[in-house]
PDB file of C-alpha atoms and ligand atoms in Angstrom:
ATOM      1  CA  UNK A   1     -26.074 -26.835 -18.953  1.00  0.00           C
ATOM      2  CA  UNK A   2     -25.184 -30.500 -19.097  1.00  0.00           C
ATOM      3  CA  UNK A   3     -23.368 -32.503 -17.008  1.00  0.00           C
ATOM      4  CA  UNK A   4     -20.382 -32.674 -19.295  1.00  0.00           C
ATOM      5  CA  UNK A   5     -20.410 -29.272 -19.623  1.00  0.00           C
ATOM      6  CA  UNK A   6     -20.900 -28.415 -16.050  1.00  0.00           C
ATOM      7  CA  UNK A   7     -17.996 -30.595 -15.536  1.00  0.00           C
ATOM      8  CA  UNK A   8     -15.510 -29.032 -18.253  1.00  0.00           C
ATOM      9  CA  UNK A   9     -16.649 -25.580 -17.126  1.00  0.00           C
ATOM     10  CA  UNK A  10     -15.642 -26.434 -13.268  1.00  0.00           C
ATOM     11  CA  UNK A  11     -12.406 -27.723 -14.326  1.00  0.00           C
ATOM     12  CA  UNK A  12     -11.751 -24.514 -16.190  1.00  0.00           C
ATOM     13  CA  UNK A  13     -12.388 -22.374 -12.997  1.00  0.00           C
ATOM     14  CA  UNK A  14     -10.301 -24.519 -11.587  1.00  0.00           C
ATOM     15  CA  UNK A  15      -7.271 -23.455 -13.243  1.00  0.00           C
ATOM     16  CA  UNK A  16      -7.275 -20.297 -11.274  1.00  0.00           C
ATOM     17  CA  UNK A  17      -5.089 -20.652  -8.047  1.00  0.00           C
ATOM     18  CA  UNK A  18      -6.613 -19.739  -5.213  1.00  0.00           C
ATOM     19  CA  UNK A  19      -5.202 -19.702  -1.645  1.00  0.00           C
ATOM     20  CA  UNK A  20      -7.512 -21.951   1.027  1.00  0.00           C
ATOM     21  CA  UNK A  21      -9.589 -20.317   3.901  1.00  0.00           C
ATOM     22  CA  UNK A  22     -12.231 -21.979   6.609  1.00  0.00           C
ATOM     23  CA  UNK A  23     -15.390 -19.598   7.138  1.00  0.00           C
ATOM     24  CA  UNK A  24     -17.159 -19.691  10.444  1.00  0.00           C
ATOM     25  CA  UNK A  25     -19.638 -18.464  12.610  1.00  0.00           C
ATOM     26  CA  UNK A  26     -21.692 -19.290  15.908  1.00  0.00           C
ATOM     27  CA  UNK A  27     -25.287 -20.839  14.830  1.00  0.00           C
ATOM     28  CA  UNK A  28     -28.148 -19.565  16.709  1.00  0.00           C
ATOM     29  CA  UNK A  29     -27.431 -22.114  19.544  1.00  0.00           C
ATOM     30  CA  UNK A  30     -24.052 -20.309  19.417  1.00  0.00           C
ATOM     31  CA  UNK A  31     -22.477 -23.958  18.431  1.00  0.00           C
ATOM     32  CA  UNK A  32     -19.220 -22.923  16.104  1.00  0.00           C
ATOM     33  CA  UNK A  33     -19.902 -23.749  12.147  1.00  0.00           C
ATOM     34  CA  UNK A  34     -17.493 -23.728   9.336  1.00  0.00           C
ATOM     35  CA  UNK A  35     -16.815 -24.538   6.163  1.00  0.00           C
ATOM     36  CA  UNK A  36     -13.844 -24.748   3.379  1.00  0.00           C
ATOM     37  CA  UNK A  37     -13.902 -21.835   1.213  1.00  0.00           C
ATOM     38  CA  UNK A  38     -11.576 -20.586  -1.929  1.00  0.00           C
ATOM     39  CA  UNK A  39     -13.909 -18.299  -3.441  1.00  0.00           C
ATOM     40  CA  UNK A  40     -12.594 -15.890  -0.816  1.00  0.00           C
ATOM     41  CA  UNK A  41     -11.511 -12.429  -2.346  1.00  0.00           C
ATOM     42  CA  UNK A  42     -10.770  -8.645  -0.876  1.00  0.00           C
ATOM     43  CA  UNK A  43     -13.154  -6.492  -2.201  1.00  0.00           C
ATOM     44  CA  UNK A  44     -12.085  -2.661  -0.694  1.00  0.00           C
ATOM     45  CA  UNK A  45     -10.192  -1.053   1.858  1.00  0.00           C
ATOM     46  CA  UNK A  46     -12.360   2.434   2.623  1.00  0.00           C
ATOM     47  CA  UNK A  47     -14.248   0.643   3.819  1.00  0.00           C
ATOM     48  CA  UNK A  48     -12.483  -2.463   4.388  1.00  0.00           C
ATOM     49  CA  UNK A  49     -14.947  -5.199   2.541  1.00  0.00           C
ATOM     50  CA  UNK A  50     -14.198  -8.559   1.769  1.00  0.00           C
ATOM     51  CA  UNK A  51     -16.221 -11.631   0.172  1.00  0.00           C
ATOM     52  CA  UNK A  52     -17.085 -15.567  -0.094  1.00  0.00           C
ATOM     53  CA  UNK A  53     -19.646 -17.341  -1.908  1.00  0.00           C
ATOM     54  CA  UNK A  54     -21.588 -19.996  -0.132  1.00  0.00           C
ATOM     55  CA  UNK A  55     -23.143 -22.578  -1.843  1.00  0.00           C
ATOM     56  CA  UNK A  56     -27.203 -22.749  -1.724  1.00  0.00           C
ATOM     57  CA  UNK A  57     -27.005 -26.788  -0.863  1.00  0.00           C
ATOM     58  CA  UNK A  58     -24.456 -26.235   2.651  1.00  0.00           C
ATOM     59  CA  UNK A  59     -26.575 -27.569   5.498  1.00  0.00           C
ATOM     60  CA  UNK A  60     -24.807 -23.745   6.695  1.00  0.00           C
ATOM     61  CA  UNK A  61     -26.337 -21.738   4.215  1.00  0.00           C
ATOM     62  CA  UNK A  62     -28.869 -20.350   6.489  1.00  0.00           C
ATOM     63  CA  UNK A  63     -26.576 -20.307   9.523  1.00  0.00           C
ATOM     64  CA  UNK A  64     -23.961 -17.815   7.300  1.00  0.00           C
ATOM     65  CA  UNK A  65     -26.571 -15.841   5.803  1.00  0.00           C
ATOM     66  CA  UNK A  66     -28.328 -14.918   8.885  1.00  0.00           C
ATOM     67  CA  UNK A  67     -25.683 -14.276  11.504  1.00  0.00           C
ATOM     68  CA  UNK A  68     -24.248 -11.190  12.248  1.00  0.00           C
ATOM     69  CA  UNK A  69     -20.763 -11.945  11.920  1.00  0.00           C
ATOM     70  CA  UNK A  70     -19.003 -14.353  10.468  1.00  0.00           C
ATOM     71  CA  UNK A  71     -14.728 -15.015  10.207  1.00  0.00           C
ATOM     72  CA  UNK A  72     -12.303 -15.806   7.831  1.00  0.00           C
ATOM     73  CA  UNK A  73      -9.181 -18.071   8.561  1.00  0.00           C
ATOM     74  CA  UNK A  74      -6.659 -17.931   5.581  1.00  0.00           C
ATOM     75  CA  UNK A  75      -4.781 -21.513   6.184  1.00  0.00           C
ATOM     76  CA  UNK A  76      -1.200 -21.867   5.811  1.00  0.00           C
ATOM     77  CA  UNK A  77       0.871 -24.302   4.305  1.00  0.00           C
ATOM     78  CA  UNK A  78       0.928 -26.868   7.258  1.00  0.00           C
ATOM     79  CA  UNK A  79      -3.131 -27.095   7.176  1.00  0.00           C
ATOM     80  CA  UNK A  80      -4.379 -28.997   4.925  1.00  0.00           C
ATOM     81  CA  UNK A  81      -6.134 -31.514   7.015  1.00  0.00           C
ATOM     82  CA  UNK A  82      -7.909 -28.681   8.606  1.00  0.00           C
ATOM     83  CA  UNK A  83      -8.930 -27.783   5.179  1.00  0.00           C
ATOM     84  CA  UNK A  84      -9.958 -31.113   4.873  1.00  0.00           C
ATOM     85  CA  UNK A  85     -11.959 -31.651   7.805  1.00  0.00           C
ATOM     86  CA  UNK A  86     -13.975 -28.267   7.277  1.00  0.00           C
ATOM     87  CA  UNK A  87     -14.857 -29.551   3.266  1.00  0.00           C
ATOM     88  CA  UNK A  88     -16.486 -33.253   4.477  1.00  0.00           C
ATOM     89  CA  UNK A  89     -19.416 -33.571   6.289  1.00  0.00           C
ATOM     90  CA  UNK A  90     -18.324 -34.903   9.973  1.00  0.00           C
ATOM     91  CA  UNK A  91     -20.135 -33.934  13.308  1.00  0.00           C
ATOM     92  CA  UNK A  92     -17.921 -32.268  15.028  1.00  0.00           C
ATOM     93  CA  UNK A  93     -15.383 -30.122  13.184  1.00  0.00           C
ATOM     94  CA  UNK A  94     -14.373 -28.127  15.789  1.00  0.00           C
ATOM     95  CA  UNK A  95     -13.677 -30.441  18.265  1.00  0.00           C
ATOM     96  CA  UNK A  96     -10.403 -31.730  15.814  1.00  0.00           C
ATOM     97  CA  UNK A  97      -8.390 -28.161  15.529  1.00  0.00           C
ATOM     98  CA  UNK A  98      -7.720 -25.685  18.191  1.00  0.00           C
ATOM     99  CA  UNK A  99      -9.526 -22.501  17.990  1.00  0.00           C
ATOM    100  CA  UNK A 100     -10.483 -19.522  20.222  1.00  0.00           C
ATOM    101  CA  UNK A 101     -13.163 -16.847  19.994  1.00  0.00           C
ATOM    102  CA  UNK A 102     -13.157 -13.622  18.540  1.00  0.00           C
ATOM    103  CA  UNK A 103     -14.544 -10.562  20.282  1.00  0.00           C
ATOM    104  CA  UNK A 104     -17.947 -11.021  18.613  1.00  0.00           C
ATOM    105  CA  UNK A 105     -17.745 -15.073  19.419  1.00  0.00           C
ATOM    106  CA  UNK A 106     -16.925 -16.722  15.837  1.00  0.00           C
ATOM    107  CA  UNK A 107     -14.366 -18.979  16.296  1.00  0.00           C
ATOM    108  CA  UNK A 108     -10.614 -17.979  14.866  1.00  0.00           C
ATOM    109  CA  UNK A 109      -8.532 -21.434  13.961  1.00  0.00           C
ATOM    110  CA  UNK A 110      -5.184 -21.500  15.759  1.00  0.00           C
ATOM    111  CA  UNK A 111      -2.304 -21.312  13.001  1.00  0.00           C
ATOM    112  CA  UNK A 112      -4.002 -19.759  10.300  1.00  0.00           C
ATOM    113  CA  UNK A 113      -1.264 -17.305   7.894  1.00  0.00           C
ATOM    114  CA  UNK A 114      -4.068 -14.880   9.097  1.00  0.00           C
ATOM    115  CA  UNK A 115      -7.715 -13.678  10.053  1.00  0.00           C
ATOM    116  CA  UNK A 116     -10.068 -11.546   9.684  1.00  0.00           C
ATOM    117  CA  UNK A 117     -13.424 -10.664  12.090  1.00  0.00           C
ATOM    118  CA  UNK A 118     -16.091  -9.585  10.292  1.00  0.00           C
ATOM    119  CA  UNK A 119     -20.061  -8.019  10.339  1.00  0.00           C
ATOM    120  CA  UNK A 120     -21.905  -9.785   7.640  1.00  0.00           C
ATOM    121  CA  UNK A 121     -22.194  -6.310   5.441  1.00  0.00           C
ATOM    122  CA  UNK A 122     -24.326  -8.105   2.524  1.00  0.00           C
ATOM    123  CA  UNK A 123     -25.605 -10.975   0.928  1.00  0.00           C
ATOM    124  CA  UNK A 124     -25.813 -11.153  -2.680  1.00  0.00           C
ATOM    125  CA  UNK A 125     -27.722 -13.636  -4.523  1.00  0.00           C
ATOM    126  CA  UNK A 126     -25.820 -15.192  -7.343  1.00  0.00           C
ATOM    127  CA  UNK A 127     -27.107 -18.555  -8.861  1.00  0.00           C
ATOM    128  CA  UNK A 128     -26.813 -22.140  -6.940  1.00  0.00           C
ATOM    129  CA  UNK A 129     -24.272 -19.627  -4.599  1.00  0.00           C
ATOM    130  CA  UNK A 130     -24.864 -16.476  -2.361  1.00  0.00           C
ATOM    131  CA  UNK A 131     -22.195 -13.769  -2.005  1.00  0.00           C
ATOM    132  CA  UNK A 132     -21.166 -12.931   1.602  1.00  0.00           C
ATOM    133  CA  UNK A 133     -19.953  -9.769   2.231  1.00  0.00           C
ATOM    134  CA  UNK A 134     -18.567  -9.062   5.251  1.00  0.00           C
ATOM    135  CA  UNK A 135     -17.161  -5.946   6.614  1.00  0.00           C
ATOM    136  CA  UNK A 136     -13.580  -6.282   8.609  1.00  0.00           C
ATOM    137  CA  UNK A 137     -13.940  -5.386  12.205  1.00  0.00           C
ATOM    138  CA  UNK A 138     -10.303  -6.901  13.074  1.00  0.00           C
ATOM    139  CA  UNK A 139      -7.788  -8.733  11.488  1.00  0.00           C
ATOM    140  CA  UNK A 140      -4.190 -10.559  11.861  1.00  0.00           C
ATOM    141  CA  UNK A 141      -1.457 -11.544   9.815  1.00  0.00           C
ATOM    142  CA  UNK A 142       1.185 -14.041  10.909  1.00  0.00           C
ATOM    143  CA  UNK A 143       4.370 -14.301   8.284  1.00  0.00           C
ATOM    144  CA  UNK A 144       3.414 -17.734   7.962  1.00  0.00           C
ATOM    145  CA  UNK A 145       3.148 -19.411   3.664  1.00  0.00           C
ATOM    146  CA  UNK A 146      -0.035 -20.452   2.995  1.00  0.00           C
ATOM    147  CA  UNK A 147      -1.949 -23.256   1.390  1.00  0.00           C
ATOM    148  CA  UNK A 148      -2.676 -22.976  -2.153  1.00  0.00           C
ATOM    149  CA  UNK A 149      -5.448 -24.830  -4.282  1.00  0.00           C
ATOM    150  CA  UNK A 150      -4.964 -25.355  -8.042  1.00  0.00           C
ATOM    151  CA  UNK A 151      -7.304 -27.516 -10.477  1.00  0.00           C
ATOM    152  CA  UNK A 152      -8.366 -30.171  -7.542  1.00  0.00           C
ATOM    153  CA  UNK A 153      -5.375 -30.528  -5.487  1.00  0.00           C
ATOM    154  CA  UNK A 154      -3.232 -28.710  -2.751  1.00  0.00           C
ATOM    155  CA  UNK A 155       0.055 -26.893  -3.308  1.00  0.00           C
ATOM    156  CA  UNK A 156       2.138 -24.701  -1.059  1.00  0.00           C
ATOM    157  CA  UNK A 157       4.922 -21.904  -2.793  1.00  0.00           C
ATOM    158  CA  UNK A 158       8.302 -23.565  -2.669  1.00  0.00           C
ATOM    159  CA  UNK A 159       9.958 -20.353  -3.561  1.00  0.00           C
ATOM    160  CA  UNK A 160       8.878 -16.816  -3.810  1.00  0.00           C
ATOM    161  CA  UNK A 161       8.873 -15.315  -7.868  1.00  0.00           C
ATOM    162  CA  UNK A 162       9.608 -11.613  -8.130  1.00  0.00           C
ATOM    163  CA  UNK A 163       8.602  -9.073  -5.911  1.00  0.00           C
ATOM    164  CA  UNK A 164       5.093  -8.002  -7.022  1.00  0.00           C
ATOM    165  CA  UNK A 165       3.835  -4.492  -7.556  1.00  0.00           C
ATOM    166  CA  UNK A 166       3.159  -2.706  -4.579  1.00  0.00           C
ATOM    167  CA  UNK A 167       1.664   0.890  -4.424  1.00  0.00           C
TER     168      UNK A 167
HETATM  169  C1  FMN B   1     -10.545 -26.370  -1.601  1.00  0.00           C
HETATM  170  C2  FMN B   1     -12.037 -26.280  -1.382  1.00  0.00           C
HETATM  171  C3  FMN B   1     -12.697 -25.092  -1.645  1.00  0.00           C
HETATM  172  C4  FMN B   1     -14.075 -24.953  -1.432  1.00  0.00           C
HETATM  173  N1  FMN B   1     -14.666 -23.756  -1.653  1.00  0.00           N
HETATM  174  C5  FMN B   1     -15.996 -23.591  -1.377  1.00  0.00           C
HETATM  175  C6  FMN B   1     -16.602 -22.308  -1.504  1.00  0.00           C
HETATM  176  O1  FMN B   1     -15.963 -21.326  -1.874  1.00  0.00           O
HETATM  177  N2  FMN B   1     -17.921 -22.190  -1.178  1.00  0.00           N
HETATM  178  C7  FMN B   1     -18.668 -23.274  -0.745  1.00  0.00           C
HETATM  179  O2  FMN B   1     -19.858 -23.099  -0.457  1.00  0.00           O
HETATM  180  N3  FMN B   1     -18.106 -24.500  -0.618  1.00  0.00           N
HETATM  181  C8  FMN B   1     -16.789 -24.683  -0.913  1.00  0.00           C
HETATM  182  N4  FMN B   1     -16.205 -25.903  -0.758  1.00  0.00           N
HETATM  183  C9  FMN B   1     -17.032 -27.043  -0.311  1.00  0.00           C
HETATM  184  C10 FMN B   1     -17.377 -26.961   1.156  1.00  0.00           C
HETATM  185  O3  FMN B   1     -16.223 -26.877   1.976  1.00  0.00           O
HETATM  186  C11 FMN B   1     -18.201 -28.226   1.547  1.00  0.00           C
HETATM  187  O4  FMN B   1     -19.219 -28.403   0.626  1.00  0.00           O
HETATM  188  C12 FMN B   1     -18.854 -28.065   2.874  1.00  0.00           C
HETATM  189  O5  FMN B   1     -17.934 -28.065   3.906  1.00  0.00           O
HETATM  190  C13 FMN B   1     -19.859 -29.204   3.052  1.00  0.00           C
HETATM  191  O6  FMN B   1     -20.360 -29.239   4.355  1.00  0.00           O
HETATM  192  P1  FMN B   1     -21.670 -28.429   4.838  1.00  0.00           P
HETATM  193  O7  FMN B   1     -22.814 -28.785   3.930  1.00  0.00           O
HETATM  194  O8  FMN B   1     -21.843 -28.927   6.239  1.00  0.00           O
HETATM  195  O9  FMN B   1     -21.350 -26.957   4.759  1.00  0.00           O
HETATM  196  C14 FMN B   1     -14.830 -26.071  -0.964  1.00  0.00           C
HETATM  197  C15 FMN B   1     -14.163 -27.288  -0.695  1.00  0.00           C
HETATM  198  C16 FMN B   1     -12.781 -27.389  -0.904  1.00  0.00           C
HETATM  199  C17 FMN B   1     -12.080 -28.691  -0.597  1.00  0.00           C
END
């Protein structure tokens, strides 16, 4: 594909709106490692399965592919700079939000609209990408609005539309 191409077919992705999340782990030095994410999406509750694709060129790739567990932190509205921080490549990430560890040691960001703890379940292979899997071992939900991401730019819900189906 050219670049052109490449370009018109990311902006068309792009028109999907996607919430914001920060994936992290402990590298094998058990130092905390993240990274901005909104190609997060549940996948199945029996049993509970979620996923996020990682791209091949993250100086994490091998970190996140290899560990054993790995957490998502859905941001709210309020965190955008955390988003950010976790999408540019800085030193220290963690040492600029709060954060405290989850029974298995990844690191859960304070003030996230919620979390969930997960065992790395599968990796799929898909393109310039991998597919995490990751099977919920724990979760939380906080009421709080989160951060939404449509074509390029940040955008939080000013209002709520109609209720949405629920089963
Ligand atoms: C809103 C947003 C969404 C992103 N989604 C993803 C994603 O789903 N997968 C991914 O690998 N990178 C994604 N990125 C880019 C990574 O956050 C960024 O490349 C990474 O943090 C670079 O640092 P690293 O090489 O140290 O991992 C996203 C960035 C932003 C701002």
């Amino acid at each position: 594909m050219d670049a052109e191409k490449r370009k018109a077919l990311r902006n068309a992705f792009g028109t999907f709106m996607t919430g914001v999340t920060v994936v992290t782990t402990l590298d094998s030095a058990g130092t905390p490692q993240g990274f901005t994410a909104n190609s997060f999406s549940s996948v199945s509750l029996d049993p509970a399965l979620l996923l996020v694709s990682i791209d091949k060129r993250s100086a994490n790739f091998a970190t996140f592919t290899e560990s054993r567990h790995f957490a998502i932190n859905v941001l709210s509205a309020g965190q955008q700079e955390t988003s950010n921080i976790f999408a540019q490549k800085i030193p220290d990430r963690f040492s600029l939000v709060d954060w405290v560890e989850a029974d298995s040691g990844v690191p859960l960001l304070a003030g996230s609209s919620a979390w969930f703890e997960c065992e790395l379940w599968q990796v799929v292979d898909a393109g310039d990408h991998a597919i995490l899997i990751g099977k919920v071992v724990e979760f939380e939900s906080q009421g709080s609005a989160g951060l939404g991401y449509y074509r390029g730019a940040y955008f939080t819900a000013q209002h709520h539309m109609a209720q949405g189906v629920t089963a």
